[in-house]
Amino acid sequence: MNRAVVLVVVVILLSALVVSLAGAWLSRGELEQQATKQVETMARLVASELDDKLALRLETLSHVAESFTMDEAVLGARARILIRQQTALQHLFDGLYLIDAEGRVLSEYPEAFQQVGVNVSHRDYFQDASRFLTPVISQPFVSSYQDQPAVMVAAPVFDHRQKFIGIIGGALRLGGETFMQEFANTRIGETGYLGVATRSGVTLAHGRTGAVMVPVRVENPVLTAAMEGFEGTRQTQNGNGDKTIMSVQQMDQVPWFVAAVWPAREAYAPITRMADGFVWTLLAVIAVIAPVALLTFRRLMAPLTTLGQQINERHLGIRTAPVQVAGGREIGQVAEIFNTVMDERDEVLGSLADREAFFRSLTQSAPIGIVQSDVLGRIEFVNPAFERLIGRPGSELQHTHLMSGVYEADQVEVIRGWRQALKNHEVFRGRFRIPSQGERELIWADVMTAVIDTPDKTLGSITVVRDISRQLEVEEALREEQQRAESILGVLQEGVLMVDVEGRIRYANQAACQFLGTGGDCVQQNFFNLVTIRDGDTPLGHQAFLTGANVDSLYATLDNSSGERFDIDLTMLHVRQGRHNERMVFVIRDDSERRREEERLSWEATHDSLTQLLNRRAFSASLVKCLAAAPQQSVSSVLMLIDLDHFKPVNDEGGHLLGDDLLKRLAALFADTVRKADTVARLGGDEFGIILPGCGLERAQTLAEAIRAGVQALRIQQDGRDFGVTASIGLTELSPNDSGPREVMARADEGSYIAKSRGRNAVVVVPVPEDEQSPSA
């Protein structure tokens, strides 16, 4: 009874503990998701706002640089005035600098920095802006003014001939009260903070330590992953060893990233307080329930003590009368069942006594184990074969329960099967383990149990036991080998097949038969009659594989008997090469997707997505090739640059969709006008370029005039209005003396510039430097 009370109390404690743990786990999971989303949102917002601010500064600086179109001498003379007039830039940057083409600072704002005359040509931002001729945002560096850390936004300045004459730069300080520190000072909760760093591993701002221009802490795996381009949220530790939630967001404008960090102790503080309150509430409830349960169970279970004493007396033979106690209905039912069982047992024992001698004489010499049990499953007799099987004498086994001889891990399954057999009035058959004190600690037994029935009642059961341990070991070994082979081939997506020296297929998985186009089993068919394999244009037949070496990852094509073609990655291995039973193993992988992806990426890298023409990068590569071939050409190649006139009003008044439609039609016009071998590209915006290899200048002028006339004639109607443009075209020959593509591009660009200065809609030829003739239209 006391054990029952303890059991109830333990169940209550375990139930409460499970509920507590489940509630805490669910609450913590929900709170963790909310905290993670909050940190991710903060990192995303800060990265977006920082990108917007940098984009604003880069765009404003580029716009100002475009307005400085003047001679280099004029730029040097007016440098101070030009810088002082840039009120908008003065509000956006901590310092402004106008630098000439040699890297010397011409003017600055504020002038207190005293950087005029300093040569910055060694700075990365100057070298990048002057080399690539595009606006740049530099990596952080230590400035010449008081060794303050800074970032420079620089834009190239060109004269009216698009010659590089210098840069205008805006410096952003990283230390002190700067807009970068404004982001770092933002807090997540009470102790969460933000940080900004470059992918190269330099800290730009740190909300917890305030550090600037120090290396990123590479001991943190999340920061290390962020420097490799990782975006996302993970749990990690800060420099003090505290657990934190860290979210990383990469920036678009520059190779920087923003890290939002929130200490886990603060993020999960609400669930900790809730768990403490729940524990105290649980303890109070247990303190009330336990005494009540103890008193109730003592009262309800008291009759069981009397029942237990009577049952023990009846079992020992001291009591002959039926057991009888007062109490609940359930206790009365237990007593009634026990009396019925004891009466039946007495009758059965009397009946079995006469048959026991005969039965034992039959089982003594049986080669298999035989066990007899009563209706309660207690063992009454075992034969010598069973004694040898489990290594125990029959005297130790008598009166023990039959199921106790089953290995503990198998008992549940055996009892379930035994009950099912009784329910269906069938003989129980099963295979399970039996503990033994013989050569094996566990033996596998094939067991058959039948109930001994009479017309009136059940007397017990007879069980036959056969040792099958060795048989199962052999079967298991064979099954493991078969499963291992089937599993390996089953998980493969590649086709695997084995052929003999005559090409007949001895084995093939389903994937291989699909490659062969047989639609089913392809074993025993000739592999080389079903497919044709080509390495490029060279067919590979039976003898090529049989007499050749092993093939490792050959990219080939496979045509099967159904007319299907596959791009494949083929591997072939010889097995027992040179013997009469030689085999060739083929592994076929479908390589179509990889090849299509390579072709798509290659096309996108070299073409303009709007006009489908080549882009500037591919155009420059073609121009370099054409320049290299210029010394061997008898007829000169010609470069044509086309600059559209009045294209901006089309975009402004007709909309960007109309402008895009016009650009696509013009691209088709250019491609249809020139030869198939000529290179046509969109260089950017409304600028196009055409390379005419071996064309000659006279023929190129004719083509240019045809293009100019075609552009002028092309009109698009929208909302009752006509829209169109004209073209200013510059032509120049490619000379063997040209130092590179930039020199040729500059001549052709000069031609389009002259055409615009003459009123646009014209073709201008710019001769090579050796030709002293002036440009002609």
Short mmCIF file of N, CA and C in Angstrom, two decimals, residues 11 28 90 150 206 361 383 556 569 720:
data_model
loop_
_atom_site.label_atom_id
_atom_site.label_comp_id
_atom_site.label_asym_id
_atom_site.label_seq_id
_atom_site.Cartn_x
_atom_site.Cartn_y
_atom_site.Cartn_z
N VAL A 11 4.15 9.46 -9.95
CA VAL A 11 3.48 9.75 -11.22
C VAL A 11 3.08 11.22 -11.29
N ARG A 28 10.26 28.62 -24.64
CA ARG A 28 11.60 29.05 -25.03
C ARG A 28 11.75 29.05 -26.56
N GLN A 90 29.33 69.10 -48.72
CA GLN A 90 29.90 69.45 -47.43
C GLN A 90 29.07 68.91 -46.27
N ALA A 150 39.39 56.45 -41.84
CA ALA A 150 38.38 57.03 -42.72
C ALA A 150 38.09 56.08 -43.88
N HIS A 206 31.83 49.37 -33.70
CA HIS A 206 31.51 48.31 -32.76
C HIS A 206 30.72 48.92 -31.61
N SER A 361 8.22 -40.31 -19.86
CA SER A 361 8.94 -41.39 -20.51
C SER A 361 9.08 -41.13 -22.01
N ASN A 383 12.50 -31.56 -20.39
CA ASN A 383 13.24 -32.78 -20.72
C ASN A 383 14.74 -32.50 -20.71
N ALA A 556 30.88 12.61 -72.49
CA ALA A 556 30.55 12.08 -73.81
C ALA A 556 29.05 12.22 -74.05
N ASP A 569 28.44 11.65 -68.10
CA ASP A 569 29.76 11.55 -67.49
C ASP A 569 30.00 10.05 -67.30
N GLY A 720 -0.49 58.70 -79.79
CA GLY A 720 -0.61 59.70 -80.84
C GLY A 720 0.66 60.48 -81.12
#
